[in-house]
Amino acid sequence: MICLKTKEEIELIRESALLVGKTLAEVGRHICPGVTTAYLDHIGEQFIRDNGGIPLCKGFEGFPSALCISVNDVVVHGIPSDSLFLREGDNVSVDCVVDLDGYVGDSAYTFPVGEISDDMKRLLTVTKESLYLGIEKCKAGNRIGDISAAVQSYCEKNGFSVVRELCGHGVGFKMHESPNVPNFGVKGTGPLLKEGMVIAIEPMICAGSKNVKFSKEDGWTCRTKDGKNAAHFEHTVAIGANGPEILSSFDFIEQ
Ligand code: MG
Ligand code: MG
């Protein structure tokens, strides 16, 4: 069932999503060659709790950390580790879900570590652009497939591939709600978008083939099968009366 949200509820989800945005920026300020992903997780968790939030990834189906931190060929769901040191030229996706006063925001950003290659810059740029192209389709009367097709066609046109196993989702009252929001699909298909829906759109895009594998050791880490880089950007978006309202924000990172 898709839970519609009132205007008041959407404002409370926005508060939560903005805390996510500020957390990503705070983590981003500490990203540099030589830091461990466990240190970044510690910074993020502290920041969330200092601001009255609860990091929802921690303990979710046994996930051990406050943030998902995914480096290079890890697409998503990387577990922060005190033996994983960032190196110049890496990319690192940070995915954060917060509960603030009972309302849930979800956003992710892929950061460069120091100077990155032109190929990696293009992967990050195209993935982020595809997110905004998906968001443009978040209008009442459109369908989920319109978002999916916009993301997929743009990424594939640019020579990249779209992960099939994972997708975006409804959000706001819980971390994962209906409907699913795939990053691939056909225009004009899927659930109808209605005013009051809140969804997380999150392209997970690969430089090489779309195939991924999940770690047998930890059950979480999702890597590209071919070992090539991946990127991941995510916003929490409401379907408003006048089109999309992006509730999370990258402004704290990019200002
Ligand atoms: Mg997320
Ligand atoms: Mg999400």
GROMACS .gro file of N, CA, C and O in nm, residues 23-37 39-44 47 86 92 111-113:
model
  108
   23THR      N    1   2.433   1.580   0.740
   23THR     CA    2   2.522   1.470   0.782
   23THR      C    3   2.617   1.431   0.669
   23THR      O    4   2.737   1.414   0.691
   24LEU      N    5   2.563   1.421   0.548
   24LEU     CA    6   2.649   1.386   0.434
   24LEU      C    7   2.759   1.491   0.417
   24LEU      O    8   2.874   1.459   0.389
   25ALA      N    9   2.721   1.618   0.436
   25ALA     CA   10   2.821   1.725   0.422
   25ALA      C   11   2.927   1.716   0.532
   25ALA      O   12   3.047   1.736   0.506
   26GLU      N   13   2.883   1.686   0.653
   26GLU     CA   14   2.978   1.674   0.765
   26GLU      C   15   3.075   1.557   0.739
   26GLU      O   16   3.196   1.571   0.758
   27VAL      N   17   3.021   1.447   0.693
   27VAL     CA   18   3.107   1.333   0.657
   27VAL      C   19   3.201   1.374   0.543
   27VAL      O   20   3.322   1.346   0.547
   28GLY      N   21   3.145   1.443   0.444
   28GLY     CA   22   3.225   1.484   0.328
   28GLY      C   23   3.345   1.569   0.366
   28GLY      O   24   3.451   1.559   0.303
   29ARG      N   25   3.328   1.652   0.468
   29ARG     CA   26   3.440   1.738   0.512
   29ARG      C   27   3.557   1.656   0.565
   29ARG      O   28   3.669   1.706   0.574
   30HIS      N   29   3.531   1.532   0.605
   30HIS     CA   30   3.638   1.447   0.660
   30HIS      C   31   3.694   1.348   0.557
   30HIS      O   32   3.780   1.268   0.591
   31ILE      N   33   3.639   1.353   0.436
   31ILE     CA   34   3.686   1.258   0.333
   31ILE      C   35   3.818   1.307   0.275
   31ILE      O   36   3.825   1.418   0.221
   32CYS      N   37   3.920   1.227   0.288
   32CYS     CA   38   4.051   1.257   0.228
   32CYS      C   39   4.132   1.128   0.227
   32CYS      O   40   4.097   1.031   0.297
   33PRO      N   41   4.237   1.125   0.148
   33PRO     CA   42   4.320   1.004   0.147
   33PRO      C   43   4.372   0.974   0.288
   33PRO      O   44   4.411   1.065   0.360
   34GLY      N   45   4.365   0.846   0.328
   34GLY     CA   46   4.421   0.805   0.457
   34GLY      C   47   4.318   0.783   0.566
   34GLY      O   48   4.348   0.716   0.665
   35VAL      N   49   4.195   0.838   0.551
   35VAL     CA   50   4.096   0.811   0.657
   35VAL      C   51   4.030   0.675   0.631
   35VAL      O   52   4.022   0.628   0.517
   36THR      N   53   3.983   0.615   0.739
   36THR     CA   54   3.912   0.488   0.724
   36THR      C   55   3.763   0.514   0.710
   36THR      O   56   3.711   0.617   0.755
   37THR      N   57   3.694   0.418   0.650
   37THR     CA   58   3.549   0.434   0.636
   37THR      C   59   3.480   0.420   0.773
   37THR      O   60   3.374   0.478   0.794
   39TYR      N   61   3.599   0.552   1.046
   39TYR     CA   62   3.607   0.687   1.104
   39TYR      C   63   3.495   0.775   1.049
   39TYR      O   64   3.429   0.848   1.124
   40LEU      N   65   3.470   0.768   0.919
   40LEU     CA   66   3.363   0.848   0.858
   40LEU      C   67   3.228   0.808   0.917
   40LEU      O   68   3.142   0.894   0.942
   41ASP      N   69   3.209   0.680   0.940
   41ASP     CA   70   3.084   0.633   0.999
   41ASP      C   71   3.066   0.690   1.140
   41ASP      O   72   2.956   0.733   1.178
   42HIS      N   73   3.176   0.694   1.215
   42HIS     CA   74   3.172   0.749   1.350
   42HIS      C   75   3.133   0.897   1.347
   42HIS      O   76   3.049   0.943   1.425
   43ILE      N   77   3.193   0.972   1.254
   43ILE     CA   78   3.161   1.115   1.239
   43ILE      C   79   3.012   1.132   1.208
   43ILE      O   80   2.943   1.215   1.268
   44GLY      N   81   2.962   1.051   1.116
   44GLY     CA   82   2.823   1.062   1.075
   44GLY      C   83   2.727   1.026   1.188
   44GLY      O   84   2.630   1.098   1.214
   47PHE      N   85   2.714   1.297   1.450
   47PHE     CA   86   2.644   1.416   1.402
   47PHE      C   87   2.493   1.395   1.405
   47PHE      O   88   2.416   1.482   1.446
   86LEU      N   89   4.080   0.516   0.272
   86LEU     CA   90   4.057   0.580   0.142
   86LEU      C   91   4.190   0.620   0.080
   86LEU      O   92   4.284   0.659   0.151
   92VAL      N   93   3.377   0.750  -0.319
   92VAL     CA   94   3.314   0.691  -0.200
   92VAL      C   95   3.170   0.739  -0.188
   92VAL      O   96   3.144   0.859  -0.176
  111PHE      N   97   3.127   1.089  -0.335
  111PHE     CA   98   3.232   1.191  -0.325
  111PHE      C   99   3.359   1.142  -0.396
  111PHE      O  100   3.393   1.023  -0.387
  112PRO      N  101   3.432   1.234  -0.458
  112PRO     CA  102   3.567   1.200  -0.503
  112PRO      C  103   3.663   1.207  -0.385
  112PRO      O  104   3.643   1.286  -0.293
  113VAL      N  105   3.765   1.124  -0.386
  113VAL     CA  106   3.870   1.133  -0.285
  113VAL      C  107   3.992   1.196  -0.353
  113VAL      O  108   4.054   1.133  -0.440
   0.00000   0.00000   0.00000
